[in-house]
Short mmCIF file of C-alpha atoms and ligand atoms in Angstrom, two decimals:
data_model
loop_
_atom_site.label_atom_id
_atom_site.label_comp_id
_atom_site.label_asym_id
_atom_site.label_seq_id
_atom_site.Cartn_x
_atom_site.Cartn_y
_atom_site.Cartn_z
CA UNK Z 23 36.02 -1.34 -57.18
CA UNK Z 24 33.30 -0.51 -56.63
CA UNK Z 25 30.54 -2.62 -54.92
CA UNK Z 26 26.62 -3.21 -55.64
CA UNK Z 27 25.21 -0.34 -57.63
CA UNK Z 28 21.52 1.30 -57.21
CA UNK Z 29 19.76 -0.93 -59.50
CA UNK Z 30 22.27 -4.28 -57.79
CA UNK Z 31 24.00 -5.39 -60.43
CA UNK Z 32 27.68 -5.01 -60.66
CA UNK Z 33 29.55 -4.72 -64.08
CA UNK Z 34 33.01 -5.58 -64.98
CA UNK Z 35 33.75 -3.73 -68.32
CA UNK Z 36 36.19 -3.89 -70.86
CA UNK Z 37 37.70 -6.94 -70.37
CA UNK Z 38 39.76 -9.03 -73.88
CA UNK Z 39 38.92 -11.95 -72.64
CA UNK Z 40 36.42 -14.78 -71.26
CA UNK Z 41 39.31 -17.12 -70.26
CA UNK Z 42 37.02 -20.66 -70.14
CA UNK Z 43 39.70 -21.65 -72.75
CA UNK Z 44 37.61 -22.14 -75.14
CA UNK Z 45 36.60 -18.50 -76.27
CA UNK Z 46 39.06 -16.04 -76.39
CA UNK Z 47 38.86 -13.09 -78.46
CA UNK Z 48 35.32 -10.89 -77.61
CA UNK Z 49 33.94 -8.09 -75.71
CA UNK Z 50 33.96 -10.23 -71.87
CA UNK Z 51 31.82 -7.96 -70.07
CA UNK Z 52 30.25 -9.95 -66.53
CA UNK Z 53 27.54 -8.11 -64.71
CA UNK Z 54 27.09 -9.79 -61.44
CA UNK Z 55 23.46 -9.39 -59.56
CA UNK Z 56 21.96 -10.96 -56.23
CA UNK Z 57 25.51 -12.96 -55.85
CA UNK Z 58 25.21 -14.85 -59.31
CA UNK Z 59 27.07 -13.88 -63.16
CA UNK Z 60 23.45 -12.93 -64.56
CA UNK Z 61 25.26 -11.46 -68.14
CA UNK Z 62 28.06 -12.20 -70.36
CA UNK Z 63 29.97 -10.91 -73.33
CA UNK Z 64 28.70 -7.78 -74.64
CA UNK Z 65 26.40 -6.50 -72.26
CA UNK Z 66 24.47 -3.21 -72.32
CA UNK Z 67 24.68 -0.64 -69.75
CA UNK Z 68 21.38 0.15 -67.49
CA UNK Z 69 20.46 2.35 -65.25
CA UNK Z 70 22.21 2.28 -61.74
CA UNK Z 71 24.67 -0.16 -62.90
CA UNK Z 72 27.89 -0.05 -60.47
CA UNK Z 73 31.56 -0.32 -62.87
CA UNK Z 74 34.45 -2.22 -62.91
CA UNK Z 75 36.72 -0.57 -65.54
CA UNK Z 76 38.29 -3.64 -66.50
CA UNK Z 77 39.14 -2.63 -70.19
CA UNK Z 78 42.27 -4.64 -71.19
CA UNK Z 79 42.42 -6.59 -68.22
CA UNK Z 80 41.64 -10.34 -69.02
CA UNK Z 81 39.27 -12.20 -66.75
CA UNK Z 82 38.32 -15.99 -65.79
CA UNK Z 83 36.18 -17.72 -63.68
CA UNK Z 84 37.45 -18.15 -59.91
CA UNK Z 85 40.26 -21.32 -59.44
CA UNK Z 86 39.18 -23.66 -57.74
CA UNK Z 87 42.14 -25.65 -54.90
CA UNK Z 88 41.35 -29.49 -53.91
CA UNK Z 89 43.62 -30.21 -52.00
CA UNK Z 90 45.49 -27.80 -49.10
CA UNK Z 91 46.71 -28.07 -45.96
CA UNK Z 92 47.18 -24.20 -43.98
CA UNK Z 93 48.90 -24.88 -41.03
CA UNK Z 94 51.63 -26.14 -42.89
CA UNK Z 95 52.04 -22.70 -43.95
CA UNK Z 96 53.82 -22.87 -40.10
CA UNK Z 97 56.69 -24.90 -40.96
CA UNK Z 98 57.86 -24.11 -44.72
CA UNK Z 99 61.64 -24.55 -45.52
CA UNK Z 100 61.90 -27.92 -43.37
CA UNK Z 101 63.09 -31.40 -44.64
CA UNK Z 102 63.89 -29.76 -48.31
CA UNK Z 103 65.19 -33.51 -49.08
CA UNK Z 104 63.31 -35.63 -47.67
CA UNK Z 105 61.01 -38.47 -49.57
CA UNK Z 106 57.41 -38.26 -48.18
CA UNK Z 107 57.89 -40.29 -45.93
CA UNK Z 108 60.77 -39.25 -44.21
CA UNK Z 109 59.61 -35.55 -45.08
CA UNK Z 110 56.70 -36.86 -42.78
CA UNK Z 111 59.06 -38.87 -39.90
CA UNK Z 112 60.70 -35.27 -39.34
CA UNK Z 113 57.51 -33.00 -39.13
CA UNK Z 114 54.53 -35.42 -37.39
CA UNK Z 115 56.51 -34.46 -33.66
CA UNK Z 116 56.41 -30.95 -34.72
CA UNK Z 117 53.09 -30.55 -35.70
CA UNK Z 118 51.98 -32.19 -32.76
CA UNK Z 119 52.13 -28.87 -30.92
CA UNK Z 120 50.18 -26.80 -33.13
CA UNK Z 121 48.02 -25.35 -31.10
CA UNK Z 122 44.50 -23.47 -32.95
CA UNK Z 123 45.79 -19.83 -33.26
CA UNK Z 124 48.29 -21.87 -34.95
CA UNK Z 125 46.22 -22.87 -37.22
CA UNK Z 126 44.20 -20.31 -36.99
CA UNK Z 127 47.32 -17.70 -38.02
CA UNK Z 128 48.17 -20.88 -40.83
CA UNK Z 129 45.05 -20.73 -42.32
CA UNK Z 130 44.56 -17.53 -43.06
CA UNK Z 131 47.95 -16.77 -44.70
CA UNK Z 132 47.41 -19.80 -46.58
CA UNK Z 133 43.92 -18.41 -47.43
CA UNK Z 134 45.25 -14.89 -48.16
CA UNK Z 135 48.07 -15.57 -50.38
CA UNK Z 136 45.41 -17.80 -52.47
CA UNK Z 137 42.83 -14.98 -52.66
CA UNK Z 138 45.38 -12.72 -54.23
CA UNK Z 139 46.72 -15.84 -56.88
CA UNK Z 140 43.05 -15.38 -58.10
CA UNK Z 141 41.64 -18.49 -55.58
CA UNK Z 142 37.85 -18.26 -54.35
CA UNK Z 143 36.98 -22.34 -53.21
CA UNK Z 144 40.09 -24.02 -51.55
CA UNK Z 145 39.75 -27.60 -49.44
CA UNK Z 146 41.81 -27.81 -46.42
CA UNK Z 147 42.97 -31.37 -45.30
CA UNK Z 148 43.48 -30.98 -41.51
CA UNK Z 149 44.34 -34.54 -40.24
CA UNK Z 150 46.14 -33.29 -36.79
CA UNK Z 151 43.52 -32.74 -33.72
CA UNK Z 152 45.68 -32.86 -30.14
CA UNK Z 153 44.50 -34.09 -27.29
CA UNK Z 154 41.04 -34.15 -30.28
CA UNK Z 155 40.71 -30.24 -29.48
CA UNK Z 156 38.22 -30.18 -32.76
CA UNK Z 157 38.08 -26.24 -32.11
CA UNK Z 158 40.83 -26.72 -34.84
CA UNK Z 159 38.09 -26.49 -37.29
CA UNK Z 160 36.52 -23.66 -35.81
CA UNK Z 161 39.69 -22.09 -36.25
CA UNK Z 162 40.14 -22.58 -39.23
CA UNK Z 163 36.35 -21.77 -40.79
CA UNK Z 164 36.49 -18.16 -38.78
CA UNK Z 165 39.93 -17.61 -41.13
CA UNK Z 166 37.90 -18.50 -44.18
CA UNK Z 167 35.19 -15.97 -43.02
CA UNK Z 168 38.10 -13.16 -42.70
CA UNK Z 169 39.32 -13.55 -45.53
CA UNK Z 170 36.44 -14.83 -47.64
CA UNK Z 171 36.60 -17.45 -49.58
CA UNK Z 172 34.16 -20.51 -50.02
CA UNK Z 173 36.32 -23.34 -47.57
CA UNK Z 174 35.89 -27.38 -48.40
CA UNK Z 175 37.02 -27.99 -44.35
CA UNK Z 176 37.97 -31.63 -44.10
CA UNK Z 177 38.41 -32.95 -40.86
CA UNK Z 178 41.41 -35.31 -41.24
CA UNK Z 179 42.13 -37.96 -38.85
CA UNK Z 180 44.61 -40.51 -38.64
CA UNK Z 181 44.24 -43.30 -35.86
CA UNK Z 182 47.24 -46.47 -36.94
CA UNK Z 183 49.95 -45.19 -34.82
CA UNK Z 184 53.70 -46.60 -34.95
CA UNK Z 185 52.88 -49.00 -32.25
CA UNK Z 186 50.16 -50.67 -34.64
CA UNK Z 187 52.57 -51.26 -37.71
CA UNK Z 188 51.36 -47.10 -39.14
CA UNK Z 189 53.67 -44.46 -40.07
CA UNK Z 190 52.59 -41.61 -37.30
CA UNK Z 191 54.48 -41.47 -33.71
CA UNK Z 192 51.76 -43.12 -31.09
CA UNK Z 193 51.12 -39.27 -29.67
CA UNK Z 194 49.30 -38.03 -32.53
CA UNK Z 195 46.89 -40.25 -33.30
CA UNK Z 196 43.98 -40.35 -32.20
CA UNK Z 197 40.97 -43.36 -31.07
CA UNK Z 198 38.16 -44.41 -34.22
CA UNK Z 199 35.15 -44.22 -32.00
CA UNK Z 200 36.29 -40.22 -30.71
CA UNK Z 201 37.05 -39.54 -34.22
CA UNK Z 202 33.98 -40.09 -35.92
CA UNK Z 203 31.95 -38.32 -33.63
CA UNK Z 204 33.94 -35.50 -33.62
CA UNK Z 205 34.19 -35.51 -36.96
CA UNK Z 206 30.09 -35.17 -36.90
CA UNK Z 207 30.17 -32.14 -34.73
CA UNK Z 208 32.27 -31.02 -37.14
CA UNK Z 209 29.57 -31.26 -39.52
CA UNK Z 210 27.13 -30.31 -37.45
CA UNK Z 211 28.52 -27.33 -36.14
CA UNK Z 212 30.34 -25.88 -39.54
CA UNK Z 213 28.47 -27.77 -43.30
CA UNK Z 214 26.05 -25.02 -44.48
CA UNK Z 215 27.42 -26.40 -48.87
CA UNK Z 216 28.09 -23.43 -49.85
CA UNK Z 217 30.31 -21.34 -48.06
CA UNK Z 218 31.53 -24.07 -45.59
CA UNK Z 219 31.57 -28.10 -47.06
CA UNK Z 220 32.84 -30.47 -44.04
CA UNK Z 221 34.57 -33.14 -45.36
CA UNK Z 222 34.82 -37.19 -43.72
CA UNK Z 223 38.74 -37.32 -44.59
CA UNK Z 224 40.23 -39.92 -43.22
CA UNK Z 225 44.19 -39.36 -43.38
CA UNK Z 226 45.80 -42.03 -45.73
CA UNK Z 227 45.98 -46.11 -45.85
CA UNK Z 228 49.06 -45.79 -44.12
CA UNK Z 229 47.96 -43.97 -40.66
CA UNK Z 230 44.94 -45.30 -40.96
CA UNK Z 231 43.48 -48.58 -40.26
CA UNK Z 232 40.69 -50.00 -42.39
CA UNK Z 233 38.47 -49.61 -40.10
CA UNK Z 234 37.89 -46.34 -39.23
CA UNK Z 235 37.98 -46.85 -43.26
CA UNK Z 236 34.92 -48.09 -43.36
CA UNK Z 237 33.18 -45.89 -41.04
CA UNK Z 238 34.27 -42.51 -42.18
CA UNK Z 239 32.72 -44.13 -45.47
CA UNK Z 240 29.61 -45.16 -43.80
CA UNK Z 241 29.05 -41.37 -42.30
CA UNK Z 242 29.72 -39.04 -45.21
CA UNK Z 243 26.75 -41.23 -46.60
CA UNK Z 244 24.90 -41.05 -43.70
CA UNK Z 245 25.47 -37.11 -43.07
CA UNK Z 246 25.21 -36.32 -46.98
CA UNK Z 247 29.27 -35.11 -47.47
CA UNK Z 248 31.95 -35.69 -49.94
CA UNK Z 249 35.09 -38.22 -49.14
CA UNK Z 250 38.67 -37.64 -49.17
CA UNK Z 251 42.36 -39.36 -48.63
CA UNK Z 252 45.90 -39.38 -49.72
CA UNK Z 253 46.20 -42.01 -51.86
CA UNK Z 254 48.33 -43.52 -54.45
CA UNK Z 255 51.37 -40.51 -53.77
CA UNK Z 256 53.97 -42.96 -53.38
CA UNK Z 257 56.22 -46.97 -54.30
CA UNK Z 258 56.72 -46.67 -50.24
CA UNK Z 259 53.04 -45.94 -50.07
CA UNK Z 260 52.12 -49.13 -52.81
CA UNK Z 261 54.55 -51.75 -51.20
CA UNK Z 262 53.83 -50.58 -47.58
CA UNK Z 263 49.98 -51.87 -48.71
CA UNK Z 264 50.98 -54.90 -50.39
CA UNK Z 265 53.00 -55.28 -47.41
CA UNK Z 266 50.90 -55.51 -44.41
CA UNK Z 267 47.71 -56.88 -46.92
CA UNK Z 268 49.03 -57.72 -49.93
CA UNK Z 269 46.71 -55.97 -52.60
CA UNK Z 270 46.91 -52.32 -53.90
CA UNK Z 271 46.26 -48.94 -52.20
CA UNK Z 272 43.47 -48.57 -54.73
CA UNK Z 273 41.88 -52.07 -54.25
CA UNK Z 274 41.83 -51.90 -50.97
CA UNK Z 275 39.90 -48.99 -50.23
CA UNK Z 276 38.19 -50.22 -53.29
CA UNK Z 277 37.13 -53.36 -50.57
CA UNK Z 278 36.26 -50.58 -47.78
CA UNK Z 279 33.59 -49.28 -50.31
CA UNK Z 280 35.41 -45.44 -51.17
CA UNK Z 281 35.82 -45.61 -55.13
CA UNK Z 282 32.70 -43.50 -55.96
CA UNK Z 283 31.44 -40.82 -57.36
CA UNK Z 284 31.16 -39.39 -53.40
CA UNK Z 285 35.31 -39.32 -53.66
CA UNK Z 286 38.15 -37.48 -54.61
CA UNK Z 287 41.35 -39.27 -54.35
CA UNK Z 288 45.00 -36.48 -53.32
CA UNK Z 289 48.24 -37.51 -55.64
CA UNK Z 290 46.55 -40.07 -57.42
CA UNK Z 291 50.09 -40.52 -58.91
CA UNK Z 292 50.68 -44.37 -59.16
CA UNK Z 293 46.87 -46.52 -60.88
CA UNK Z 294 47.89 -49.05 -63.80
CA UNK Z 295 45.27 -48.84 -66.63
CA UNK Z 296 43.24 -50.56 -65.29
CA UNK Z 297 42.58 -49.31 -62.44
CA UNK Z 298 42.69 -45.74 -64.40
CA UNK Z 299 39.04 -46.85 -66.28
CA UNK Z 300 38.18 -48.63 -62.61
CA UNK Z 301 38.74 -44.16 -60.75
CA UNK Z 302 36.67 -42.91 -64.52
CA UNK Z 303 33.55 -45.95 -64.11
CA UNK Z 304 33.19 -44.43 -60.45
CA UNK Z 305 33.51 -40.89 -60.73
CA UNK Z 306 36.39 -40.26 -58.36
CA UNK Z 307 38.07 -37.51 -58.58
CA UNK Z 308 41.99 -37.02 -57.93
CA UNK Z 309 43.23 -34.04 -56.60
CA UNK Z 310 47.24 -33.78 -58.72
CA UNK Z 311 49.55 -31.03 -56.95
CA UNK Z 312 52.63 -31.10 -59.31
CA UNK Z 313 55.04 -29.25 -57.29
CA UNK Z 314 54.34 -31.22 -54.08
CA UNK Z 315 54.67 -34.65 -56.23
CA UNK Z 316 58.21 -33.22 -57.54
CA UNK Z 317 59.95 -31.51 -54.26
CA UNK Z 318 59.41 -34.98 -52.48
CA UNK Z 319 60.45 -36.90 -56.00
CA UNK Z 320 57.24 -39.15 -55.76
CA UNK Z 321 55.89 -39.39 -59.40
CA UNK Z 322 53.36 -37.63 -62.35
CA UNK Z 323 50.05 -37.73 -62.12
CA UNK Z 324 48.75 -39.73 -65.16
CA UNK Z 325 46.38 -36.50 -66.15
CA UNK Z 326 45.60 -36.90 -69.41
CA UNK Z 327 45.22 -40.67 -69.02
CA UNK Z 328 42.30 -40.15 -66.18
CA UNK Z 329 39.95 -36.79 -67.69
CA UNK Z 330 40.27 -39.60 -70.42
CA UNK Z 331 38.61 -41.78 -68.03
CA UNK Z 332 35.89 -39.81 -67.34
CA UNK Z 333 37.38 -39.61 -63.72
CA UNK Z 334 37.17 -35.63 -61.84
CA UNK Z 335 40.26 -33.73 -62.13
CA UNK Z 336 41.52 -30.74 -60.25
CA UNK Z 337 44.46 -29.33 -59.23
CA UNK Z 338 45.93 -29.44 -56.21
CA UNK Z 339 48.57 -26.85 -54.04
CA UNK Z 340 49.23 -29.44 -51.28
CA UNK Z 341 50.17 -27.79 -48.19
CA UNK Z 342 52.90 -25.44 -48.82
CA UNK Z 343 55.46 -27.65 -46.40
CA UNK Z 344 56.01 -29.00 -50.06
CA UNK Z 345 55.54 -27.31 -51.56
CA UNK Z 346 56.77 -24.00 -50.88
CA UNK Z 347 54.58 -21.35 -53.29
CA UNK Z 348 50.81 -21.72 -51.87
CA UNK Z 349 49.01 -20.81 -55.06
CA UNK Z 350 47.18 -22.32 -57.99
CA UNK Z 351 48.85 -20.36 -60.88
CA UNK Z 352 52.55 -22.63 -60.29
CA UNK Z 353 50.57 -25.35 -60.46
CA UNK Z 354 48.82 -24.60 -63.83
CA UNK Z 355 51.75 -24.26 -65.27
CA UNK Z 356 53.54 -27.24 -63.39
CA UNK Z 357 50.65 -29.76 -64.86
CA UNK Z 358 51.41 -28.53 -68.20
CA UNK Z 359 55.11 -29.26 -68.71
CA UNK Z 360 54.72 -32.57 -65.80
CA UNK Z 361 52.39 -33.86 -68.34
CA UNK Z 362 54.78 -33.36 -71.51
CA UNK Z 363 57.65 -34.38 -69.79
CA UNK Z 364 55.42 -37.72 -68.86
CA UNK Z 365 54.82 -38.60 -72.24
CA UNK Z 366 57.62 -36.70 -74.20
CA UNK Z 367 54.38 -34.95 -76.37
CA UNK Z 368 53.84 -31.30 -76.21
CA UNK Z 369 49.92 -31.82 -76.50
CA UNK Z 370 49.96 -34.13 -73.56
CA UNK Z 371 48.20 -30.52 -72.08
CA UNK Z 372 47.01 -27.88 -72.90
CA UNK Z 373 47.21 -24.33 -71.61
CA UNK Z 374 43.93 -24.10 -71.59
CA UNK Z 375 43.27 -27.16 -70.48
CA UNK Z 376 44.95 -26.60 -67.39
CA UNK Z 377 42.58 -23.72 -66.50
CA UNK Z 378 40.10 -25.91 -67.39
CA UNK Z 379 41.60 -28.20 -64.59
CA UNK Z 380 42.15 -25.58 -61.65
CA UNK Z 381 38.47 -23.97 -62.48
CA UNK Z 382 35.47 -27.44 -63.53
CA UNK Z 383 38.12 -29.76 -63.17
CA UNK Z 384 38.46 -28.21 -58.76
CA UNK Z 385 35.00 -28.00 -59.20
CA UNK Z 386 33.76 -31.55 -60.09
CA UNK Z 387 35.84 -32.53 -58.03
CA UNK Z 388 34.15 -31.10 -54.84
CA UNK Z 389 30.73 -32.00 -56.13
CA UNK Z 390 30.01 -28.39 -56.52
CA UNK Z 391 28.21 -27.80 -60.29
CA UNK Z 392 27.74 -23.64 -58.94
CA UNK Z 393 31.04 -22.87 -60.18
CA UNK Z 394 34.68 -23.11 -61.87
CA UNK Z 395 32.75 -21.73 -64.83
CA UNK Z 396 31.65 -19.04 -66.66
CA UNK Z 397 27.94 -18.88 -67.39
CA UNK Z 398 24.96 -17.33 -66.81
CA UNK Z 399 23.39 -18.73 -63.03
CA UNK Z 400 26.84 -19.31 -61.31
CA UNK Z 401 27.41 -17.79 -58.21
CA UNK Z 402 29.60 -14.60 -59.67
CA UNK Z 403 33.16 -15.96 -58.87
CA UNK Z 404 35.67 -14.36 -60.42
CA UNK Z 405 38.60 -13.42 -61.12
CA UNK Z 406 39.88 -10.09 -63.04
CA UNK Z 407 43.75 -10.39 -63.66
CA UNK Z 408 45.37 -7.14 -65.11
CA UNK Z 409 46.17 -6.98 -68.07
CA UNK Z 410 49.48 -4.61 -68.03
CA UNK Z 411 52.21 -6.98 -68.55
CA UNK Z 412 49.83 -9.17 -70.60
CA UNK Z 413 48.63 -7.20 -73.66
CA UNK Z 414 51.77 -7.85 -75.74
CA UNK Z 415 50.54 -11.15 -75.64
CA UNK Z 416 49.87 -12.80 -78.58
CA UNK Z 417 47.24 -16.15 -76.75
CA UNK Z 418 47.00 -14.27 -73.58
CA UNK Z 419 45.69 -17.84 -72.18
CA UNK Z 420 49.13 -18.94 -72.71
CA UNK Z 421 50.62 -15.80 -71.47
CA UNK Z 422 48.12 -16.17 -67.96
CA UNK Z 423 49.50 -20.31 -67.10
CA UNK Z 424 53.20 -20.38 -69.10
CA UNK Z 425 53.97 -16.52 -67.95
CA UNK Z 426 55.55 -14.60 -64.86
CA UNK Z 427 53.10 -15.36 -62.08
CA UNK Z 428 50.30 -13.29 -61.64
CA UNK Z 429 48.55 -11.82 -59.14
CA UNK Z 430 44.56 -11.05 -59.24
CA UNK Z 431 43.61 -7.53 -59.21
CA UNK Z 432 39.67 -8.02 -58.31
CA UNK Z 433 38.33 -11.43 -56.86
CA UNK Z 434 34.66 -11.80 -56.51
CA UNK Z 435 32.73 -15.01 -54.32
CA UNK Z 436 29.22 -14.79 -55.01
CA UNK Z 437 29.81 -11.22 -56.08
CA UNK Z 438 31.14 -10.15 -53.33
CA UNK Z 439 34.75 -8.64 -53.14
CA UNK Z 440 37.33 -10.81 -51.70
CA UNK Z 441 40.49 -8.94 -53.59
CA UNK Z 442 39.96 -5.18 -54.66
CA UNK Z 443 42.74 -3.56 -56.97
CA UNK Z 444 45.11 -6.22 -55.78
CA UNK Z 445 44.69 -6.16 -51.80
CA UNK Z 446 43.19 -8.23 -49.51
CA UNK Z 447 39.35 -6.80 -48.47
CA UNK Z 448 39.08 -8.91 -45.40
CA UNK Z 449 42.87 -8.05 -44.14
CA UNK Z 450 45.68 -7.18 -43.95
CA UNK Z 451 48.20 -9.02 -45.60
CA UNK Z 452 51.69 -8.05 -43.72
CA UNK Z 453 50.05 -8.22 -40.65
CA UNK Z 454 49.37 -11.92 -41.16
CA UNK Z 455 52.69 -12.70 -42.20
CA UNK Z 456 54.13 -11.13 -39.16
CA UNK Z 457 52.42 -13.33 -37.01
CA UNK Z 458 52.64 -15.77 -39.03
CA UNK Z 459 56.64 -15.59 -38.48
CA UNK Z 460 55.73 -15.64 -35.00
CA UNK Z 461 54.15 -18.37 -34.11
CA UNK Z 462 56.25 -20.37 -37.61
CA UNK Z 463 60.31 -19.74 -35.01
CA UNK Z 464 58.28 -21.10 -32.14
CA UNK Z 465 58.95 -24.58 -33.91
CA UNK Z 466 62.09 -24.25 -34.99
CA UNK Z 467 64.48 -26.48 -33.23
CA UNK Z 468 67.12 -23.08 -30.90
CA UNK Z 469 63.87 -22.39 -30.59
CA UNK Z 470 62.52 -18.00 -31.40
ZN1 LIG X 27 48.10 -33.93 -48.78
#
């Protein structure tokens, strides 16, 4: 792929379809300059353009991943037949042993696999900070800069250990004041709201005190950054919340000032009708993570109802320790099939809806209006999908969403190539995986 032309423009020429899910057919040239989309459709050539031949390929906005735990690339294949609580209880002590270098190696692989499968913006929720060493967030940011994706890194936290009624062992939790001070430092070090956004993200109602929940919300609003947590993922969580507080999880968070348009919740499965309406009215988002929910037998989010209520809904891969794949292509298909099975209705979620969740919906969850759509003036976060094996498919969007998992041909973030001709620009994928394997095996019960 050519880089920027002498005239300052790069033109992706000849794609047969612009994938906003609304306008299939027609020419789909995309001109990029200064990191933004400057022309779409049939773009006239200008002297000095750098032209990328996309004849027969498909172009979509870059995909947006709204929930992930990059570090979990180190622990694939553990506790594969467990519920959420059983799986977490097995893994907390293993995760407690991770160093910032381990997390950086995992983050690089997570981001690489996302980039190669068309993701341009990724959220990472990191809530294990052994000894309060928040240099782990520097490591995650370094990995994102190396691979080239936009990063929404959540300074996660846990302060409710087992001895006080929480799920995690006491050894993996931190003190509330230390968490809040560290979170502010991480925001000050890394948040620019463009390439790196920092989010305040206590982990979940069963691993965090109500005091930390409240103070986290106060801190995020004081600093002008977003809030994120896991919510309503399982019926076990609902039972725990009713037993400890006499409240359903959403009511608990609402009482703590959390249900607002600067928040998005991971999973959001077990909401009743009134709660769906409340989320929609508040503009609070949901990161739908269908593969992880299936793997853990957690349930199925009410995607159509949430969208109809007006809540932003995006897709998330969740950590690969509960997903095993880590790409949004799979999540789009899984979201379509789960919604249709849940409602016994093939119209419950269309393939165009799935692409919109993975792009525009995700951007809304993350509070962004500069990515997630193909539109003149927006950031040039673009994916070119190879048309080679999709040219015979009548509806190319169906081929993209429901067909075999595809790798991107080219990926641009802010107009800069991150994947070129199917390969990472900033790193060698095989080397990243070799380093990950070396580190992951050290964690196995029988050692390396
Ligand atoms: Zn999660």
